[in-house]
Amino acid sequence: MRITFLGTGTSQGIPMIACPCEVCASVDKRDKRLRSSVLVEINGLNIVIDTGPDFRYQMLREQVKHLEAILFTHEHKDHIAGLDDVRAFNYFQQRAVDVYGTNRVLDALKREFAYAFSDQKYPGIPQIDLHDIANSPFLLNGDVLVSPIQVMHYKLPILGFRIGDFTYITDAKTIDEQELEKIKGSTILVLNALQQESHISHLTLEEAITLAQKIGAKETYLTHIGHRLGKHADVLAQLPTGIFLAYDGLKVNL
Ligand SMILES: [Zn+2]
Ligand SMILES: [Zn+2]
Ligand SMILES: [Zn+2]
C-alpha cells in the first residue's frame, strides 16, 4: 500500500488569499498546502479520500491515471467541492466512479451536484455511483476491507477510515473510547491538527499530540493544517518522536 498526501491544508489552504503572515509568505514548499486529501494505492486500485476544491490539480500533479473509488469523510465544502472533475476519469475509464459516504453525506452530494443526479442528464456530466455506508466495515470493489471510524467534528459525527494498518482521520475534535480501539494497532496514523490555539471543531496541535500518543501508532502524520500553526520546519522540530507534520506530495509506503 502506498499513501500520497494530495493536500494537507485546512479549508482556506496555505497560503490563504491576501494573507501577509510569515507562514503564508514562506518560500518553503512544505508551507504550501492544498485542501486535505490522500491517495491510497492498494491492490492496483486508486482510492481517494475526499475531493476538495484542489482535486483537479492534485490528480494532475500526482499523474493519477485511473480512479476506482472515493471515500468521503464528511460533506464540508473543503472535502467535496472538486467532485465534478471525476468527469475525466469517467471519460477515460468509460464508467461511473464509486463514491462511498454516509446517508447524510450522499444527500449533500445530491444537493450540491444536483445536475449529476437529475433525470434528464446533460451530456458530459459527472457519472457517480453512490454507495451508502454506515459505521461498520465494508468491502470496496469486493476486494479492499475498509473500516470506518466515527469521530466528532464538534457536534457533527463524521468518518475516518482504516485500511489495513493505515488510518486516516481529519476534522476530528473528539473520538470516543470505543472508536479509538478500532484505530489501535495502526502502523501509520493521519490525524488533523489545525493550530496552536483552541478551536471548537478541530484538534489543536497539543490535543493531536496527546491523542496520537494515546493511540500509539508507529508513525503519526498531522494534516488539515492552518497558517496559524506556524512554519513547517519550526513546528516539526518541536514534535515528539514518531510524530510528523505531513506536507503536500509526501508519500508513505506500508
Ligand atoms: Zn475540513
Ligand atoms: Zn497567513
Ligand atoms: Zn469539516
mmCIF file of C-alpha atoms and ligand atoms in Angstrom:
data_model
loop_
_atom_site.group_PDB
_atom_site.id
_atom_site.type_symbol
_atom_site.label_atom_id
_atom_site.label_comp_id
_atom_site.label_asym_id
_atom_site.label_seq_id
_atom_site.Cartn_x
_atom_site.Cartn_y
_atom_site.Cartn_z
ATOM 1 C CA MET A 1 0.000 0.000 0.000
ATOM 2 C CA ARG A 2 1.210 3.492 -0.781
ATOM 3 C CA ILE A 3 -0.204 6.725 0.627
ATOM 4 C CA THR A 4 0.258 10.093 -1.119
ATOM 5 C CA PHE A 5 -0.700 13.281 0.659
ATOM 6 C CA LEU A 6 -2.573 15.207 -2.041
ATOM 7 C CA GLY A 7 -3.241 18.139 0.276
ATOM 8 C CA THR A 8 -2.571 18.898 3.949
ATOM 9 C CA GLY A 9 -4.163 22.312 4.442
ATOM 10 C CA THR A 10 -7.263 23.485 6.255
ATOM 11 C CA SER A 11 -10.313 24.823 4.381
ATOM 12 C CA GLN A 12 -8.579 28.064 3.300
ATOM 13 C CA GLY A 13 -5.397 26.341 2.164
ATOM 14 C CA ILE A 14 -1.928 27.844 2.709
ATOM 15 C CA PRO A 15 -1.173 30.472 1.592
ATOM 16 C CA MET A 16 -4.545 31.945 2.457
ATOM 17 C CA ILE A 17 -5.693 34.508 -0.117
ATOM 18 C CA ALA A 18 -4.414 38.019 0.708
ATOM 19 C CA CYS A 19 -2.700 36.938 3.970
ATOM 20 C CA PRO A 20 0.581 38.717 4.763
ATOM 21 C CA CYS A 21 1.658 36.355 7.621
ATOM 22 C CA GLU A 22 5.097 34.704 7.647
ATOM 23 C CA VAL A 23 3.677 31.211 7.053
ATOM 24 C CA CYS A 24 1.683 32.325 4.004
ATOM 25 C CA ALA A 25 4.769 34.220 2.765
ATOM 26 C CA SER A 26 7.137 31.277 3.395
ATOM 27 C CA VAL A 27 9.239 30.059 0.466
ATOM 28 C CA ASP A 28 9.468 26.536 1.948
ATOM 29 C CA LYS A 29 7.476 24.256 -0.393
ATOM 30 C CA ARG A 30 6.195 22.371 2.655
ATOM 31 C CA ASP A 31 4.320 25.533 3.687
ATOM 32 C CA LYS A 32 2.213 25.384 0.507
ATOM 33 C CA ARG A 33 -0.810 23.334 1.485
ATOM 34 C CA LEU A 34 -3.752 22.445 -0.749
ATOM 35 C CA ARG A 35 -7.002 21.302 0.824
ATOM 36 C CA SER A 36 -6.696 17.961 2.675
ATOM 37 C CA SER A 37 -6.947 14.684 0.793
ATOM 38 C CA VAL A 38 -4.964 11.458 0.361
ATOM 39 C CA LEU A 39 -4.483 8.937 -2.418
ATOM 40 C CA VAL A 40 -4.339 5.295 -1.312
ATOM 41 C CA GLU A 41 -2.848 2.816 -3.800
ATOM 42 C CA ILE A 42 -3.680 -0.772 -2.894
ATOM 43 C CA ASN A 43 -4.092 -3.987 -4.946
ATOM 44 C CA GLY A 44 -3.836 -1.954 -8.144
ATOM 45 C CA LEU A 45 -6.706 0.322 -7.093
ATOM 46 C CA ASN A 46 -6.528 4.080 -6.664
ATOM 47 C CA ILE A 47 -8.718 5.313 -3.820
ATOM 48 C CA VAL A 48 -9.012 8.989 -2.898
ATOM 49 C CA ILE A 49 -10.289 10.146 0.481
ATOM 50 C CA ASP A 50 -12.206 13.444 -0.061
ATOM 51 C CA THR A 51 -12.212 15.585 -3.213
ATOM 52 C CA GLY A 52 -11.724 19.179 -2.121
ATOM 53 C CA PRO A 53 -11.505 22.273 -4.359
ATOM 54 C CA ASP A 54 -7.941 21.321 -5.389
ATOM 55 C CA PHE A 55 -8.829 17.799 -6.590
ATOM 56 C CA ARG A 56 -8.171 18.526 -10.276
ATOM 57 C CA TYR A 57 -4.703 19.941 -9.688
ATOM 58 C CA GLN A 58 -3.860 17.164 -7.222
ATOM 59 C CA MET A 59 -4.708 14.499 -9.819
ATOM 60 C CA LEU A 60 -2.549 16.312 -12.401
ATOM 61 C CA ARG A 61 0.377 16.853 -10.016
ATOM 62 C CA GLU A 62 0.493 13.183 -8.978
ATOM 63 C CA GLN A 63 -0.226 11.991 -12.535
ATOM 64 C CA VAL A 64 -3.094 9.796 -11.403
ATOM 65 C CA LYS A 65 -4.270 7.871 -14.495
ATOM 66 C CA HIS A 66 -7.214 5.957 -13.058
ATOM 67 C CA LEU A 67 -9.525 6.237 -10.066
ATOM 68 C CA GLU A 68 -11.588 3.385 -8.676
ATOM 69 C CA ALA A 69 -13.233 4.904 -5.614
ATOM 70 C CA ILE A 70 -13.760 7.991 -3.490
ATOM 71 C CA LEU A 71 -14.384 7.805 0.261
ATOM 72 C CA PHE A 72 -15.935 10.870 1.867
ATOM 73 C CA THR A 73 -15.256 11.773 5.498
ATOM 74 C CA HIS A 74 -17.973 14.452 5.543
ATOM 75 C CA GLU A 75 -19.779 16.989 3.397
ATOM 76 C CA HIS A 76 -17.969 20.254 4.190
ATOM 77 C CA LYS A 77 -17.048 22.141 1.044
ATOM 78 C CA ASP A 78 -13.300 21.781 1.511
ATOM 79 C CA HIS A 79 -13.822 17.980 1.287
ATOM 80 C CA ILE A 80 -16.304 17.681 -1.598
ATOM 81 C CA ALA A 81 -16.011 20.753 -3.866
ATOM 82 C CA GLY A 82 -13.811 19.096 -6.512
ATOM 83 C CA LEU A 83 -16.073 16.119 -7.227
ATOM 84 C CA ASP A 84 -17.172 17.461 -10.636
ATOM 85 C CA ASP A 85 -13.692 16.756 -12.012
ATOM 86 C CA VAL A 86 -14.184 12.968 -11.889
ATOM 87 C CA ARG A 87 -15.537 13.569 -15.423
ATOM 88 C CA ALA A 88 -12.067 12.972 -16.852
ATOM 89 C CA PHE A 89 -11.872 9.541 -15.187
ATOM 90 C CA ASN A 90 -15.423 8.784 -16.383
ATOM 91 C CA TYR A 91 -14.305 9.584 -19.916
ATOM 92 C CA PHE A 92 -11.140 7.510 -19.964
ATOM 93 C CA GLN A 93 -12.486 4.590 -17.905
ATOM 94 C CA GLN A 94 -15.903 4.611 -19.608
ATOM 95 C CA ARG A 95 -17.657 4.074 -16.314
ATOM 96 C CA ALA A 96 -19.032 5.823 -13.263
ATOM 97 C CA VAL A 97 -16.777 6.311 -10.244
ATOM 98 C CA ASP A 98 -17.770 4.564 -6.993
ATOM 99 C CA VAL A 99 -18.402 7.030 -4.183
ATOM 100 C CA TYR A 100 -18.801 5.975 -0.546
ATOM 101 C CA GLY A 101 -20.322 8.091 2.204
ATOM 102 C CA THR A 102 -22.958 8.076 4.905
ATOM 103 C CA ASN A 103 -26.558 8.836 4.021
ATOM 104 C CA ARG A 104 -26.197 12.423 5.188
ATOM 105 C CA VAL A 105 -23.087 12.959 3.042
ATOM 106 C CA LEU A 106 -24.716 11.395 -0.044
ATOM 107 C CA ASP A 107 -27.767 13.653 0.415
ATOM 108 C CA ALA A 108 -25.428 16.659 0.488
ATOM 109 C CA LEU A 109 -23.731 15.479 -2.742
ATOM 110 C CA LYS A 110 -27.147 15.160 -4.430
ATOM 111 C CA ARG A 111 -27.940 18.698 -3.318
ATOM 112 C CA GLU A 112 -24.577 20.295 -4.175
ATOM 113 C CA PHE A 113 -24.187 18.483 -7.500
ATOM 114 C CA ALA A 114 -27.893 18.195 -8.370
ATOM 115 C CA TYR A 115 -27.180 18.266 -12.135
ATOM 116 C CA ALA A 116 -25.268 14.965 -11.844
ATOM 117 C CA PHE A 117 -28.276 13.207 -10.348
ATOM 118 C CA SER A 118 -31.138 14.706 -12.394
ATOM 119 C CA ASP A 119 -33.388 12.507 -14.538
ATOM 120 C CA GLN A 120 -32.514 14.382 -17.721
ATOM 121 C CA LYS A 121 -28.766 14.074 -17.819
ATOM 122 C CA TYR A 122 -26.863 16.693 -19.776
ATOM 123 C CA PRO A 123 -24.025 15.078 -21.790
ATOM 124 C CA GLY A 124 -20.638 15.143 -20.079
ATOM 125 C CA ILE A 125 -21.844 15.499 -16.505
ATOM 126 C CA PRO A 126 -20.023 13.529 -13.789
ATOM 127 C CA GLN A 127 -21.047 9.870 -13.531
ATOM 128 C CA ILE A 128 -21.172 8.807 -9.924
ATOM 129 C CA ASP A 129 -22.330 5.556 -8.289
ATOM 130 C CA LEU A 130 -23.326 6.330 -4.725
ATOM 131 C CA HIS A 131 -22.713 3.712 -2.024
ATOM 132 C CA ASP A 132 -24.345 4.284 1.321
ATOM 133 C CA ILE A 133 -22.095 3.283 4.224
ATOM 134 C CA ALA A 134 -22.578 3.250 7.981
ATOM 135 C CA ASN A 135 -20.118 2.931 10.820
ATOM 136 C CA SER A 136 -19.297 -0.705 10.044
ATOM 137 C CA PRO A 137 -16.645 -2.364 7.864
ATOM 138 C CA PHE A 138 -17.346 -2.807 4.142
ATOM 139 C CA LEU A 139 -15.634 -4.268 1.082
ATOM 140 C CA LEU A 140 -14.619 -1.748 -1.536
ATOM 141 C CA ASN A 141 -14.678 -3.163 -5.074
ATOM 142 C CA GLY A 142 -15.301 -6.577 -3.475
ATOM 143 C CA ASP A 143 -11.624 -6.561 -2.564
ATOM 144 C CA VAL A 144 -10.395 -3.972 -0.060
ATOM 145 C CA LEU A 145 -11.708 -4.041 3.507
ATOM 146 C CA VAL A 146 -12.398 -0.521 4.796
ATOM 147 C CA SER A 147 -13.285 0.062 8.444
ATOM 148 C CA PRO A 148 -14.936 3.400 9.214
ATOM 149 C CA ILE A 149 -14.170 5.149 12.487
ATOM 150 C CA GLN A 150 -16.708 7.663 13.766
ATOM 151 C CA VAL A 151 -15.205 10.871 15.117
ATOM 152 C CA MET A 152 -16.884 14.065 16.285
ATOM 153 C CA HIS A 153 -16.326 17.308 14.335
ATOM 154 C CA TYR A 154 -17.792 19.409 17.175
ATOM 155 C CA LYS A 155 -21.428 18.140 17.051
ATOM 156 C CA LEU A 156 -21.211 16.552 13.615
ATOM 157 C CA PRO A 157 -20.460 12.807 13.520
ATOM 158 C CA ILE A 158 -18.098 12.176 10.602
ATOM 159 C CA LEU A 159 -15.963 9.240 9.451
ATOM 160 C CA GLY A 160 -12.304 8.382 9.428
ATOM 161 C CA PHE A 161 -11.166 5.244 7.601
ATOM 162 C CA ARG A 162 -8.838 2.359 8.392
ATOM 163 C CA ILE A 163 -7.474 0.303 5.509
ATOM 164 C CA GLY A 164 -5.132 -2.434 6.744
ATOM 165 C CA ASP A 165 -2.716 -0.768 9.151
ATOM 166 C CA PHE A 166 -3.310 2.724 7.738
ATOM 167 C CA THR A 167 -5.818 5.023 9.454
ATOM 168 C CA TYR A 168 -6.873 8.440 8.121
ATOM 169 C CA ILE A 169 -8.717 10.866 10.364
ATOM 170 C CA THR A 170 -9.380 14.514 9.583
ATOM 171 C CA ASP A 171 -11.602 17.244 11.041
ATOM 172 C CA ALA A 172 -11.883 15.480 14.411
ATOM 173 C CA LYS A 173 -12.333 17.288 17.703
ATOM 174 C CA THR A 174 -13.078 14.257 19.890
ATOM 175 C CA ILE A 175 -13.048 10.463 19.474
ATOM 176 C CA ASP A 176 -14.942 8.023 21.721
ATOM 177 C CA GLU A 177 -13.015 5.298 23.531
ATOM 178 C CA GLN A 178 -14.687 2.502 21.549
ATOM 179 C CA GLU A 179 -13.790 4.176 18.246
ATOM 180 C CA LEU A 180 -10.208 4.673 19.490
ATOM 181 C CA GLU A 181 -9.970 0.897 19.950
ATOM 182 C CA LYS A 182 -10.522 0.462 16.194
ATOM 183 C CA ILE A 183 -7.512 2.676 15.455
ATOM 184 C CA LYS A 184 -5.107 0.948 17.838
ATOM 185 C CA GLY A 185 -2.528 -1.263 16.145
ATOM 186 C CA SER A 186 -2.287 1.060 13.125
ATOM 187 C CA THR A 187 1.248 1.446 11.787
ATOM 188 C CA ILE A 188 0.534 4.757 10.069
ATOM 189 C CA LEU A 189 -1.972 7.212 11.510
ATOM 190 C CA VAL A 190 -3.028 10.509 9.954
ATOM 191 C CA LEU A 191 -4.653 12.952 12.338
ATOM 192 C CA ASN A 192 -5.764 16.573 11.974
ATOM 193 C CA ALA A 193 -4.058 19.437 13.830
ATOM 194 C CA LEU A 194 -5.311 22.898 12.907
ATOM 195 C CA GLN A 195 -3.379 25.386 15.028
ATOM 196 C CA GLN A 196 -1.933 26.051 18.487
ATOM 197 C CA GLU A 197 -4.976 27.929 19.863
ATOM 198 C CA SER A 198 -8.134 26.116 20.861
ATOM 199 C CA HIS A 199 -10.853 25.628 18.212
ATOM 200 C CA ILE A 200 -14.442 24.481 18.546
ATOM 201 C CA SER A 201 -14.404 21.745 15.884
ATOM 202 C CA HIS A 202 -10.741 20.823 15.270
ATOM 203 C CA LEU A 203 -7.949 19.302 17.357
ATOM 204 C CA THR A 204 -5.199 21.720 18.312
ATOM 205 C CA LEU A 205 -1.566 20.672 17.913
ATOM 206 C CA GLU A 206 -1.328 19.781 21.597
ATOM 207 C CA GLU A 207 -4.598 17.802 21.531
ATOM 208 C CA ALA A 208 -3.481 15.944 18.406
ATOM 209 C CA ILE A 209 -0.137 15.022 20.004
ATOM 210 C CA THR A 210 -1.848 13.758 23.171
ATOM 211 C CA LEU A 211 -4.279 11.681 21.107
ATOM 212 C CA ALA A 212 -1.528 10.356 18.843
ATOM 213 C CA GLN A 213 0.486 9.223 21.871
ATOM 214 C CA LYS A 214 -2.582 7.538 23.354
ATOM 215 C CA ILE A 215 -3.199 5.629 20.105
ATOM 216 C CA GLY A 216 0.485 4.780 19.769
ATOM 217 C CA ALA A 217 0.849 4.250 16.008
ATOM 218 C CA LYS A 218 4.435 3.717 14.837
ATOM 219 C CA GLU A 219 4.217 6.948 12.820
ATOM 220 C CA THR A 220 1.629 9.721 13.039
ATOM 221 C CA TYR A 221 1.338 12.419 10.345
ATOM 222 C CA LEU A 222 -0.579 15.611 11.088
ATOM 223 C CA THR A 223 -2.773 17.190 8.413
ATOM 224 C CA HIS A 224 -5.573 19.798 7.827
ATOM 225 C CA ILE A 225 -3.096 22.438 8.958
ATOM 226 C CA GLY A 226 -3.892 26.154 9.199
ATOM 227 C CA HIS A 227 -1.492 29.051 8.691
ATOM 228 C CA ARG A 228 -1.635 29.857 12.415
ATOM 229 C CA LEU A 229 0.099 26.568 13.305
ATOM 230 C CA GLY A 230 3.472 28.046 12.316
ATOM 231 C CA LYS A 231 6.096 27.247 9.701
ATOM 232 C CA HIS A 232 6.581 23.585 8.834
ATOM 233 C CA ALA A 233 10.261 23.474 9.806
ATOM 234 C CA ASP A 234 9.710 25.254 13.162
ATOM 235 C CA VAL A 235 6.771 23.050 14.209
ATOM 236 C CA LEU A 236 8.364 19.793 13.004
ATOM 237 C CA ALA A 237 11.453 20.468 15.135
ATOM 238 C CA GLN A 238 9.314 20.561 18.289
ATOM 239 C CA LEU A 239 7.339 17.348 17.714
ATOM 240 C CA PRO A 240 7.890 14.200 19.811
ATOM 241 C CA THR A 241 9.488 11.093 18.233
ATOM 242 C CA GLY A 242 7.217 9.342 15.736
ATOM 243 C CA ILE A 243 5.000 12.379 15.118
ATOM 244 C CA PHE A 244 5.494 14.416 11.948
ATOM 245 C CA LEU A 245 3.782 17.174 10.027
ATOM 246 C CA ALA A 246 2.558 15.880 6.696
ATOM 247 C CA TYR A 247 3.181 18.029 3.637
ATOM 248 C CA ASP A 248 1.765 18.048 0.112
ATOM 249 C CA GLY A 249 3.310 15.363 -2.088
ATOM 250 C CA LEU A 250 4.669 13.290 0.838
ATOM 251 C CA LYS A 251 4.498 9.551 0.112
ATOM 252 C CA VAL A 252 4.469 6.805 2.729
ATOM 253 C CA ASN A 253 4.771 3.088 1.961
ATOM 254 C CA LEU A 254 3.466 0.324 4.200
HETATM 255 ZN ZN ZN B 1 -12.104 20.362 6.617
HETATM 256 ZN ZN ZN B 2 -1.357 33.536 6.657
HETATM 257 ZN ZN ZN B 3 -15.107 19.952 8.235
#
